[in-house]
Coordinates of C-alpha atoms in Angstrom, one line a residue:
Chain E
M98 CA -13.3 -13.5 22.0
T99 CA -12.4 -17.1 23.0
D100 CA -10.6 -18.2 26.0
L101 CA -6.9 -18.1 25.1
D102 CA -6.0 -20.6 27.7
T103 CA -7.5 -23.4 25.8
Q104 CA -6.4 -22.3 22.3
H105 CA -3.5 -22.7 20.2
V106 CA -2.0 -19.2 19.6
R107 CA 0.6 -18.6 17.0
T108 CA 2.8 -15.5 17.1
T109 CA 4.7 -13.7 14.4
T110 CA 7.0 -10.7 14.9
F111 CA 8.4 -8.0 12.6
R112 CA 9.1 -4.3 12.6
A113 CA 6.7 -1.6 11.5
R114 CA 7.8 -0.3 8.1
Y115 CA 8.3 3.4 7.2
S116 CA 5.9 2.9 4.2
E117 CA 3.2 1.9 6.7
T118 CA 3.2 5.2 8.6
D119 CA 1.1 8.2 7.7
Q120 CA 1.4 11.9 8.3
M121 CA -0.1 11.4 11.8
G122 CA 3.3 9.8 12.6
V123 CA 1.8 6.4 13.3
V124 CA 1.0 3.2 11.3
Y125 CA -2.0 3.8 9.0
H126 CA -5.0 1.8 10.3
A127 CA -5.6 -0.2 7.1
N128 CA -2.2 -1.8 7.5
Y129 CA -3.4 -3.7 10.6
L130 CA -5.5 -5.9 8.2
V131 CA -2.2 -6.6 6.3
W132 CA -0.6 -7.6 9.6
C133 CA -3.5 -9.9 10.5
E134 CA -3.0 -11.6 7.2
I135 CA 0.7 -12.2 8.0
G136 CA -0.4 -13.7 11.2
R137 CA -2.9 -15.9 9.4
T138 CA -0.3 -17.0 6.9
D139 CA 2.1 -18.1 9.7
Y140 CA -0.8 -19.7 11.6
L141 CA -1.6 -22.0 8.6
R142 CA 2.1 -22.7 8.0
D143 CA 2.4 -23.9 11.6
L144 CA -0.5 -26.3 11.0
G145 CA 1.5 -27.9 8.2
M146 CA -0.4 -26.4 5.3
T147 CA 0.6 -23.2 3.5
Y148 CA -2.1 -20.9 2.1
A149 CA 0.1 -20.5 -1.0
Q150 CA -0.3 -24.3 -1.6
M151 CA -4.0 -24.1 -0.8
E152 CA -4.5 -21.6 -3.6
R153 CA -2.4 -23.8 -6.0
D154 CA -4.8 -26.7 -5.0
G155 CA -7.8 -24.5 -6.0
L156 CA -9.0 -23.4 -2.6
F157 CA -9.3 -19.7 -1.9
L158 CA -10.2 -18.1 1.4
A159 CA -11.8 -14.7 0.8
V160 CA -12.4 -12.2 3.6
A161 CA -16.1 -11.8 4.1
D162 CA -16.0 -9.5 7.1
A163 CA -13.5 -7.9 9.3
S164 CA -13.6 -5.8 12.5
L165 CA -10.8 -4.0 14.3
R166 CA -10.5 -2.1 17.5
F167 CA -7.5 0.2 18.0
H168 CA -6.1 0.7 21.5
A169 CA -2.7 2.4 20.9
A170 CA -0.6 3.5 17.9
A171 CA 2.3 1.7 16.3
R172 CA 5.3 3.8 15.2
Y173 CA 8.0 3.2 12.6
D174 CA 10.5 0.6 13.5
D175 CA 8.5 -0.6 16.5
R176 CA 8.8 -4.3 17.1
I177 CA 5.3 -5.8 16.5
R178 CA 4.0 -9.1 17.5
V179 CA 0.7 -10.5 16.1
D180 CA -1.0 -13.3 18.0
T181 CA -3.4 -15.3 15.9
W182 CA -5.9 -18.0 16.9
I183 CA -9.0 -19.5 15.5
E184 CA -12.3 -18.3 16.9
S185 CA -14.7 -20.6 15.1
V186 CA -14.9 -23.0 12.2
R187 CA -18.0 -23.7 10.1
S188 CA -18.6 -25.8 7.0
R189 CA -17.8 -23.0 4.7
A190 CA -16.0 -20.4 6.8
V191 CA -13.4 -19.9 9.4
T192 CA -13.0 -16.9 11.8
F193 CA -9.6 -15.9 13.0
A194 CA -8.9 -13.6 15.9
Y195 CA -5.8 -11.4 16.3
R196 CA -4.1 -9.4 19.0
V197 CA -1.4 -6.9 17.9
V198 CA 1.1 -5.7 20.5
R199 CA 4.2 -3.6 20.5
L200 CA 7.2 -5.2 22.2
Q201 CA 9.0 -2.9 24.6
D202 CA 12.7 -2.8 25.3
D203 CA 12.0 -3.8 28.9
A204 CA 10.4 -7.0 27.7
G205 CA 6.9 -5.6 28.4
E206 CA 4.3 -5.2 25.7
V207 CA 1.6 -2.7 24.9
K208 CA -1.7 -3.8 23.2
L209 CA -2.2 -2.0 20.0
A210 CA -5.2 -3.6 18.4
T211 CA -7.6 -6.6 18.4
A212 CA -9.3 -7.9 15.3
T213 CA -11.3 -10.7 13.8
T214 CA -11.7 -11.7 10.2
T215 CA -14.1 -14.3 8.8
L216 CA -13.0 -16.0 5.6
V217 CA -15.2 -18.0 3.3
A218 CA -14.1 -20.8 1.1
R219 CA -14.2 -20.3 -2.7
D220 CA -13.2 -22.7 -5.5
A221 CA -11.0 -21.7 -8.5
E222 CA -14.0 -20.3 -10.3
G223 CA -14.8 -18.0 -7.3
R224 CA -17.9 -20.0 -6.2
A225 CA -18.7 -20.5 -2.6
C226 CA -17.7 -24.1 -1.5
K227 CA -17.3 -26.2 1.6
L228 CA -13.9 -26.4 3.3
P229 CA -12.3 -29.8 2.4
D230 CA -12.7 -32.2 5.3
T231 CA -8.9 -32.5 5.9
I232 CA -8.5 -28.8 6.2
R233 CA -11.6 -28.3 8.2
D234 CA -10.5 -31.0 10.7
L235 CA -7.1 -29.4 11.1
L236 CA -8.6 -26.0 11.7
V237 CA -11.1 -27.4 14.2
R238 CA -8.4 -29.3 16.1
A239 CA -6.2 -26.2 16.2
G240 CA -9.1 -24.0 17.4
T241 CA -10.1 -26.2 20.3
D242 CA -6.8 -27.6 21.4
A243 CA -7.3 -27.7 25.1
P244 CA -4.5 -29.0 27.3
Chain D
M56 CA 13.1 12.9 -22.5
T57 CA 11.2 13.4 -25.8
D58 CA 10.1 16.7 -27.2
L59 CA 6.6 17.2 -25.8
D60 CA 5.6 19.5 -28.6
T61 CA 5.4 16.6 -31.0
Q62 CA 3.8 14.1 -28.7
H63 CA 0.4 13.1 -27.6
V64 CA 0.3 13.7 -23.9
R65 CA -2.6 12.4 -21.8
T66 CA -3.3 13.8 -18.4
T67 CA -5.1 12.4 -15.4
T68 CA -5.9 14.2 -12.2
F69 CA -6.8 13.1 -8.6
R70 CA -6.1 14.1 -5.0
A71 CA -3.3 12.6 -2.9
R72 CA -4.7 10.2 -0.4
Y73 CA -4.1 10.2 3.3
S74 CA -3.0 6.6 3.1
E75 CA -0.3 7.7 0.6
T76 CA 1.5 9.9 3.1
D77 CA 4.2 8.9 5.5
Q78 CA 5.5 10.2 8.8
M79 CA 7.6 12.8 7.0
G80 CA 4.2 14.5 6.2
V81 CA 4.5 13.9 2.4
V82 CA 3.5 11.3 -0.1
Y83 CA 5.7 8.2 0.3
H84 CA 8.0 7.9 -2.7
A85 CA 6.9 4.4 -3.9
N86 CA 3.4 5.8 -4.5
Y87 CA 4.6 7.7 -7.5
L88 CA 5.0 4.4 -9.3
V89 CA 1.3 3.8 -8.5
W90 CA 0.5 7.2 -9.9
C91 CA 2.5 6.5 -13.1
E92 CA 0.4 3.4 -13.6
I93 CA -2.8 5.3 -13.3
G94 CA -1.5 7.7 -15.9
R95 CA -0.6 4.7 -18.1
T96 CA -4.0 3.1 -17.7
D97 CA -5.7 6.3 -18.7
Y98 CA -3.3 6.8 -21.6
L99 CA -4.2 3.4 -23.1
R100 CA -7.9 4.0 -22.5
D101 CA -7.6 7.2 -24.5
L102 CA -6.1 5.2 -27.4
G103 CA -9.2 3.1 -27.4
M104 CA -7.9 0.0 -25.7
T105 CA -8.0 -0.7 -22.0
Y106 CA -5.2 -2.5 -20.3
A107 CA -7.9 -4.5 -18.4
Q108 CA -9.1 -5.9 -21.8
M109 CA -5.5 -6.5 -23.0
E110 CA -5.0 -8.8 -20.0
R111 CA -8.3 -10.6 -20.7
D112 CA -7.0 -11.1 -24.2
G113 CA -3.8 -12.7 -22.9
L114 CA -1.3 -9.9 -23.2
F115 CA 0.5 -8.7 -20.1
L116 CA 2.8 -5.7 -19.8
A117 CA 5.3 -6.3 -17.0
V118 CA 7.5 -3.5 -15.7
A119 CA 11.1 -4.2 -16.6
D120 CA 12.7 -1.1 -15.3
A121 CA 11.7 2.2 -13.7
S122 CA 13.5 5.4 -12.9
L123 CA 12.2 8.3 -10.9
R124 CA 13.5 11.8 -10.0
F125 CA 11.8 13.7 -7.2
H126 CA 11.7 17.5 -7.3
A127 CA 9.2 18.5 -4.7
A128 CA 6.9 16.8 -2.3
A129 CA 3.2 16.1 -2.6
R130 CA 1.0 16.4 0.5
Y131 CA -2.3 15.0 1.6
D132 CA -5.3 16.3 -0.4
D133 CA -3.0 18.0 -3.0
R134 CA -4.5 18.1 -6.5
I135 CA -2.1 16.0 -8.6
R136 CA -1.9 15.8 -12.3
V137 CA 0.0 13.1 -14.1
D138 CA 1.1 13.7 -17.7
T139 CA 1.8 10.5 -19.6
W140 CA 3.4 10.0 -23.0
I141 CA 5.3 7.4 -25.0
E142 CA 9.0 7.7 -25.2
S143 CA 9.7 4.7 -27.4
V144 CA 8.2 1.5 -28.8
R145 CA 10.1 -1.6 -29.7
S146 CA 8.9 -5.0 -30.9
R147 CA 8.7 -6.4 -27.4
A148 CA 8.6 -3.3 -25.2
V149 CA 7.3 0.2 -24.7
T150 CA 8.7 3.0 -22.6
F151 CA 6.3 5.5 -21.0
A152 CA 7.4 8.8 -19.6
Y153 CA 5.6 10.8 -16.9
R154 CA 5.6 14.2 -15.3
V155 CA 3.8 14.6 -12.0
V156 CA 2.7 18.1 -10.9
R157 CA 0.8 19.7 -8.1
L158 CA -2.0 22.0 -9.2
Q159 CA -2.1 25.2 -7.3
D160 CA -5.1 27.2 -6.4
D161 CA -3.8 30.1 -8.5
A162 CA -3.9 27.8 -11.6
G163 CA -0.2 27.5 -11.5
E164 CA 1.6 24.1 -11.1
V165 CA 4.7 22.8 -9.3
K166 CA 6.7 19.9 -10.8
L167 CA 6.9 17.1 -8.3
A168 CA 8.5 14.2 -10.2
T169 CA 9.5 12.9 -13.5
A170 CA 9.7 9.2 -14.3
T171 CA 10.0 6.6 -17.0
T172 CA 9.0 2.9 -17.0
T173 CA 9.8 0.3 -19.6
L174 CA 7.2 -2.5 -19.9
V175 CA 7.8 -5.8 -21.7
A176 CA 5.1 -7.9 -23.4
R177 CA 4.3 -11.3 -21.8
D178 CA 1.8 -13.9 -22.8
A179 CA -0.7 -15.6 -20.5
E180 CA 2.1 -18.1 -19.5
G181 CA 4.4 -15.3 -18.5
R182 CA 6.8 -15.8 -21.5
A183 CA 8.3 -12.9 -23.3
C184 CA 6.5 -12.2 -26.6
K185 CA 6.1 -9.6 -29.3
L186 CA 3.6 -6.8 -29.0
P187 CA 0.7 -7.6 -31.4
D188 CA 0.9 -5.5 -34.6
T189 CA -2.3 -3.7 -34.0
I190 CA -1.3 -2.6 -30.5
R191 CA 2.2 -1.8 -31.6
D192 CA 0.9 0.4 -34.4
L193 CA -1.4 2.3 -32.1
L194 CA 1.4 2.9 -29.6
V195 CA 3.8 4.0 -32.4
R196 CA 1.3 6.4 -33.8
A197 CA 0.5 7.8 -30.4
G198 CA 4.1 8.2 -29.6
T199 CA 5.1 10.1 -32.8
D200 CA 2.0 12.1 -33.4
A201 CA 3.5 15.3 -34.7
P202 CA 1.3 18.1 -35.7
Chain R
M187 CA 27.5 -0.7 -9.4
T188 CA 30.4 -1.0 -7.0
D189 CA 32.6 -3.9 -6.4
L190 CA 30.8 -6.0 -3.7
D191 CA 34.1 -7.6 -2.7
T192 CA 35.3 -4.4 -1.0
Q193 CA 32.0 -3.4 0.4
H194 CA 30.1 -4.0 3.6
V195 CA 26.8 -5.6 2.5
R196 CA 23.9 -6.0 5.0
T197 CA 21.2 -8.5 4.3
T198 CA 17.6 -8.7 5.5
T199 CA 15.2 -11.5 4.9
F200 CA 11.4 -11.7 5.0
R201 CA 8.5 -13.3 3.1
A202 CA 6.5 -11.7 0.3
R203 CA 3.1 -10.7 1.7
Y204 CA -0.2 -11.5 0.0
S205 CA -1.1 -7.8 0.1
E206 CA 2.0 -7.1 -2.0
T207 CA 0.8 -9.2 -5.0
D208 CA -1.3 -8.0 -7.9
Q209 CA -3.6 -9.7 -10.3
M210 CA -0.6 -10.8 -12.5
G211 CA 0.1 -13.2 -9.6
V212 CA 3.4 -11.6 -8.7
V213 CA 4.6 -8.9 -6.3
Y214 CA 3.6 -5.4 -7.6
H215 CA 6.7 -3.5 -8.8
A216 CA 6.3 -0.5 -6.5
N217 CA 6.7 -2.7 -3.5
Y218 CA 10.4 -3.2 -4.4
L219 CA 11.0 0.4 -3.3
V220 CA 9.4 -0.6 0.1
W221 CA 11.7 -3.6 0.3
C222 CA 14.7 -1.4 -0.5
E223 CA 13.7 0.9 2.4
I224 CA 13.6 -2.1 4.7
G225 CA 17.1 -3.0 3.6
R226 CA 18.2 0.6 4.2
T227 CA 16.6 0.7 7.7
D228 CA 18.5 -2.5 8.7
Y229 CA 21.7 -1.3 7.1
L230 CA 21.7 1.9 9.3
R231 CA 20.7 -0.1 12.3
D232 CA 23.8 -2.4 11.8
L233 CA 26.0 0.7 11.7
G234 CA 24.7 1.6 15.2
M235 CA 22.4 4.4 14.3
T236 CA 18.7 3.9 13.6
Y237 CA 16.9 6.0 11.1
A238 CA 14.0 6.4 13.6
Q239 CA 16.5 8.1 16.0
M240 CA 17.9 10.2 13.1
E241 CA 14.5 11.7 12.5
R242 CA 13.9 12.3 16.2
D243 CA 17.2 14.2 16.2
G244 CA 15.9 16.3 13.3
L245 CA 17.7 14.8 10.3
F246 CA 15.6 13.5 7.5
L247 CA 16.7 11.5 4.4
A248 CA 14.4 12.1 1.5
V249 CA 14.5 10.0 -1.6
A250 CA 15.7 12.2 -4.5
D251 CA 15.9 9.6 -7.2
A252 CA 15.4 5.9 -7.6
S253 CA 16.0 3.4 -10.4
L254 CA 15.0 -0.2 -10.5
R255 CA 15.6 -3.1 -12.9
F256 CA 13.4 -6.1 -12.7
H257 CA 14.9 -9.5 -13.6
A258 CA 12.4 -12.1 -12.3
A259 CA 9.1 -12.0 -10.4
A260 CA 8.5 -12.6 -6.7
R261 CA 5.4 -14.5 -5.6
Y262 CA 3.4 -14.6 -2.4
D263 CA 5.2 -16.3 0.5
D264 CA 8.5 -16.4 -1.4
R265 CA 11.5 -16.0 1.0
I266 CA 13.1 -12.7 -0.1
R267 CA 16.6 -11.4 0.8
V268 CA 17.6 -7.8 0.2
D269 CA 21.3 -7.0 0.1
T270 CA 22.0 -3.4 0.8
W271 CA 25.3 -1.4 0.4
I272 CA 26.4 2.1 0.0
E273 CA 27.4 3.2 -3.5
S274 CA 28.6 6.8 -2.7
V275 CA 28.5 9.4 -0.1
R276 CA 28.5 13.2 -0.7
S277 CA 28.3 16.1 1.6
R278 CA 24.5 16.3 1.3
A279 CA 23.5 12.9 -0.1
V280 CA 24.0 9.2 0.1
T281 CA 23.3 6.6 -2.6
F282 CA 22.3 3.1 -1.6
A283 CA 22.4 0.1 -3.9
Y284 CA 20.2 -3.0 -3.5
R285 CA 20.0 -6.5 -4.9
V286 CA 16.8 -8.4 -4.2
V287 CA 16.8 -12.2 -4.5
R288 CA 14.5 -15.1 -3.9
L289 CA 15.8 -17.8 -1.7
Q290 CA 15.2 -21.3 -3.0
D291 CA 14.5 -24.4 -1.0
D292 CA 17.7 -26.0 -2.5
A293 CA 19.7 -23.1 -0.9
G294 CA 20.1 -21.5 -4.3
E295 CA 18.9 -18.0 -5.1
V296 CA 17.4 -16.2 -8.0
K297 CA 18.0 -12.5 -8.7
L298 CA 14.8 -10.6 -8.8
A299 CA 15.8 -7.0 -9.0
T300 CA 18.6 -4.5 -8.6
A301 CA 18.1 -0.9 -7.6
T302 CA 19.7 2.3 -6.4
T303 CA 18.2 5.2 -4.4
T304 CA 19.8 8.6 -3.7
L305 CA 18.7 10.3 -0.5
V306 CA 19.3 13.9 0.4
A307 CA 19.6 15.3 3.9
R308 CA 16.8 17.6 5.1
D309 CA 16.4 19.4 8.5
A310 CA 13.3 19.4 10.5
E311 CA 11.9 22.3 8.5
G312 CA 12.4 20.4 5.2
R313 CA 15.4 22.4 4.0
A314 CA 18.4 20.8 2.3
C315 CA 21.3 20.5 4.7
K316 CA 24.6 18.8 5.1
L317 CA 24.9 15.3 6.5
P318 CA 26.3 15.7 10.1
D319 CA 30.0 14.8 10.2
T320 CA 29.6 11.8 12.5
I321 CA 26.9 10.3 10.3
R322 CA 28.8 11.1 7.1
D323 CA 32.0 9.5 8.5
L324 CA 30.1 6.3 9.5
L325 CA 28.5 6.0 6.0
V326 CA 31.9 6.7 4.2
R327 CA 33.6 4.0 6.3
A328 CA 30.8 1.5 5.8
G329 CA 30.9 2.2 2.0
T330 CA 34.6 1.7 1.5
D331 CA 35.3 -0.9 4.1
A332 CA 37.9 -2.9 2.1
P333 CA 39.5 -5.9 3.8
Chain C
M171 CA -27.2 1.4 9.9
T172 CA -29.2 4.6 9.8
D173 CA -32.1 5.4 7.6
L174 CA -30.6 6.8 4.5
D175 CA -33.7 8.7 3.6
T176 CA -33.2 11.2 6.3
Q177 CA -29.4 11.5 5.9
H178 CA -27.1 13.6 3.9
V179 CA -25.1 11.1 1.8
R180 CA -22.0 12.2 -0.1
T181 CA -20.7 10.2 -3.0
T182 CA -17.2 10.0 -4.5
T183 CA -16.2 8.0 -7.6
F184 CA -13.0 6.6 -9.0
R185 CA -11.5 3.6 -10.7
A186 CA -10.0 0.6 -8.9
R187 CA -6.2 0.8 -9.4
Y188 CA -4.0 -2.1 -10.6
S189 CA -1.9 -1.7 -7.4
E190 CA -5.0 -2.4 -5.3
T191 CA -5.5 -5.9 -6.8
D192 CA -4.0 -9.1 -5.4
Q193 CA -3.3 -12.4 -6.8
M194 CA -6.9 -13.5 -6.4
G195 CA -7.6 -11.1 -9.2
V196 CA -9.7 -8.7 -7.1
V197 CA -9.1 -5.7 -4.9
Y198 CA -7.3 -6.6 -1.7
H199 CA -9.7 -6.2 1.2
A200 CA -7.6 -3.7 3.2
N201 CA -7.9 -1.2 0.4
Y202 CA -11.6 -0.7 1.3
L203 CA -10.5 1.1 4.4
V204 CA -8.5 3.4 2.1
W205 CA -11.6 3.9 0.0
C206 CA -13.7 4.7 3.1
E207 CA -11.2 7.4 4.0
I208 CA -11.5 8.9 0.5
G209 CA -15.2 9.0 1.1
R210 CA -14.7 10.6 4.5
T211 CA -12.3 13.2 3.1
D212 CA -14.9 14.3 0.4
Y213 CA -17.7 14.2 2.9
L214 CA -15.9 16.7 5.2
R215 CA -14.9 18.9 2.2
D216 CA -18.6 19.1 1.2
L217 CA -19.4 20.4 4.7
G218 CA -17.0 23.2 4.0
M219 CA -14.1 22.1 6.2
T220 CA -11.2 20.0 4.9
Y221 CA -9.6 17.4 7.1
A222 CA -6.2 18.7 5.8
Q223 CA -7.1 22.1 7.4
M224 CA -8.4 20.4 10.6
E225 CA -5.0 18.8 11.1
R226 CA -3.2 22.1 10.4
D227 CA -5.5 23.6 13.1
G228 CA -4.3 20.9 15.5
L229 CA -7.3 18.6 15.5
F230 CA -6.7 14.9 14.5
L231 CA -9.3 12.2 14.0
A232 CA -7.9 8.8 14.7
V233 CA -9.6 5.6 13.8
A234 CA -10.7 3.8 17.0
D235 CA -12.6 1.0 15.4
A236 CA -13.7 -0.2 12.0
S237 CA -15.9 -3.0 10.7
L238 CA -16.4 -4.1 7.2
R239 CA -18.6 -6.6 5.4
F240 CA -17.8 -7.7 1.9
H241 CA -20.5 -8.7 -0.5
A242 CA -18.9 -8.9 -3.9
A243 CA -15.4 -8.3 -5.3
A244 CA -14.1 -5.2 -7.1
R245 CA -11.7 -5.7 -10.1
Y246 CA -9.1 -3.6 -11.7
D247 CA -10.5 -0.6 -13.6
D248 CA -14.0 -1.0 -12.1
R249 CA -15.8 2.3 -11.6
I250 CA -16.3 2.5 -7.9
R251 CA -18.6 4.8 -5.9
V252 CA -18.4 5.3 -2.2
D253 CA -21.4 6.7 -0.4
T254 CA -20.5 8.2 3.0
W255 CA -22.8 9.4 5.7
I256 CA -22.7 10.1 9.5
E257 CA -24.1 7.5 11.8
S258 CA -23.6 9.2 15.1
V259 CA -21.8 12.1 16.7
R260 CA -20.6 12.2 20.3
S261 CA -18.6 14.7 22.3
R262 CA -15.3 13.1 21.5
A263 CA -16.1 10.8 18.5
V264 CA -17.9 10.5 15.2
T265 CA -19.0 7.4 13.4
F266 CA -19.1 7.3 9.6
A267 CA -20.9 4.7 7.6
Y268 CA -20.0 3.7 4.0
R269 CA -21.5 1.7 1.2
V270 CA -19.2 0.8 -1.7
V271 CA -20.7 -0.1 -5.0
R272 CA -19.5 -1.0 -8.5
L273 CA -21.0 1.1 -11.3
Q274 CA -22.1 -1.0 -14.3
D275 CA -22.1 0.0 -17.9
D276 CA -25.9 -0.4 -18.0
A277 CA -26.2 2.3 -15.3
G278 CA -26.9 -0.3 -12.6
E279 CA -24.8 -0.9 -9.6
V280 CA -23.6 -3.8 -7.5
K281 CA -23.1 -3.5 -3.8
L282 CA -19.5 -4.5 -2.9
A283 CA -19.1 -3.7 0.8
T284 CA -20.5 -1.8 3.7
A285 CA -18.5 -0.4 6.6
T286 CA -18.4 1.8 9.6
T287 CA -15.5 3.6 11.2
T288 CA -15.4 5.4 14.5
L289 CA -12.9 8.3 14.8
V290 CA -11.9 9.9 18.1
A291 CA -10.6 13.4 18.4
R292 CA -7.0 14.0 19.4
D293 CA -5.0 17.2 19.9
A294 CA -1.6 17.9 18.4
E295 CA 0.1 16.1 21.3
G296 CA -2.1 13.0 20.6
R297 CA -4.2 13.3 23.7
A298 CA -8.0 12.6 23.6
C299 CA -10.0 15.8 23.4
K300 CA -13.5 17.0 22.7
L301 CA -14.6 17.9 19.2
P302 CA -14.7 21.7 18.9
D303 CA -18.3 22.9 19.1
T304 CA -18.3 24.4 15.6
I305 CA -17.1 21.1 14.1
R306 CA -19.4 19.0 16.2
D307 CA -22.4 21.1 15.3
L308 CA -21.6 20.8 11.6
L309 CA -21.3 17.0 11.9
V310 CA -24.6 16.8 13.9
R311 CA -26.5 18.8 11.4
A312 CA -25.1 16.9 8.5
G313 CA -25.9 13.6 10.2
T314 CA -29.5 14.4 11.0
D315 CA -30.5 16.5 8.0
A316 CA -34.0 15.3 7.6
P317 CA -36.1 16.8 4.8

């Protein structure tokens, strides 16, 4: 993981949905990948480019690998915060990192999970391609934005 | 509902997934629409046309309305059977009906849900269109296949 | 549907998730039931009782039937608003109604879907039971709250 | 990854569901964790113990970490096979490995993804606990079943 002190971190908050729980009474583990994607969507929006527009422009970011570590369970209606930052940028790929926490009523927080996902650039035909310079530069600047 | 005795009914079976349960310990209700769609996919395959190919040919069937009635709950790992048949065919739409049952170890079955969904034809640009004659004829014959 | 002018209507807003889309490029129809449930959760919270607490107190509301009508498609990252109100309350069941709209950048809105779901009361053992008087009264008042 | 030649490998097959696709036209990445869980369920069933029964007996296996690598995309209606085996067994945890392939009409196969998940034992109160000896022994034998 990178040093958060020198990184831009974007946060997004929402409540855990009933549909996201399973019979163990907690949020089903695969849904954390969905939550990471919400964090990623909001991260890119904050940089001034939406992923929706990127796809309309013919650039697709496909998940190439993902790893998750689970520390505590989320429950229905919990207030969840996803912190998203960029871990690395290469010519054809970008790696995002995530920390998922539960917000407590006492203003404290409990770490639920950490994760990383690496996304590779694809064109409209699904072929691997380079990240366009403008997008790559934005991501690099966001990922190394030291004070 | 139509008279099943004079209808082709196609069945598909599978087990309820852990991911489909919720914290009430049963399968989350929205997943029954997913199960209906599996039944519909298999129904069309049995008629000799796959929905995957229909989309590649530029014909899309979009759900225009759906209604479900729940009678009993499905649980994780239950053996589920979906019976699918055609309730009606119009020039631009087709209505499927479904019965979802749990298969018991004693060879009995328990009715879990009944449902109908109406699907309307769309072309590749998303505009409403007529069902092609060949497809409409197949559906009409399947839907009125009296002995 | 009831006359909205004489009803309490609660709204909740969020963005359509990438995970909610399907290969038709729009939000998969079953996810509207998930969205209705989010509306229902927020409706109950606004009445001063959370559904999470209701379950901890041993009262479960199980979906007994659902009907949905789809008018237009939602797409990834669309801003969605769900309006939720109560259509009827009986001794053992409550029917919620929903209207799902897409919020436009020009402050306009487009109706995407309407739906109703009827939920029946169950105790901790899964048996049908009456709605507790306090809860039933709250729901009745919310559902008939004419000016 | 372990040497598959000296391992019991269980396979399970099914078709990719329409609901599992996203607007990129392929199966959404989080669904591979669902597929792994189906593989795991069938693996345990083949050992003569169902996970459903394990939970009824008060033993829960919670996912503690997961990692996935994606090689090629699955599409709607593809025939999918999940190979599942055990990578390691410890006193309180078991690690499963998975390989997900698409079955081709020509009897060939295309590797779609590989993954591992580590599950930790929990009792009915959610506390970390040891795997019962009988279950641990079964898993160890299955995981080291050299010819």
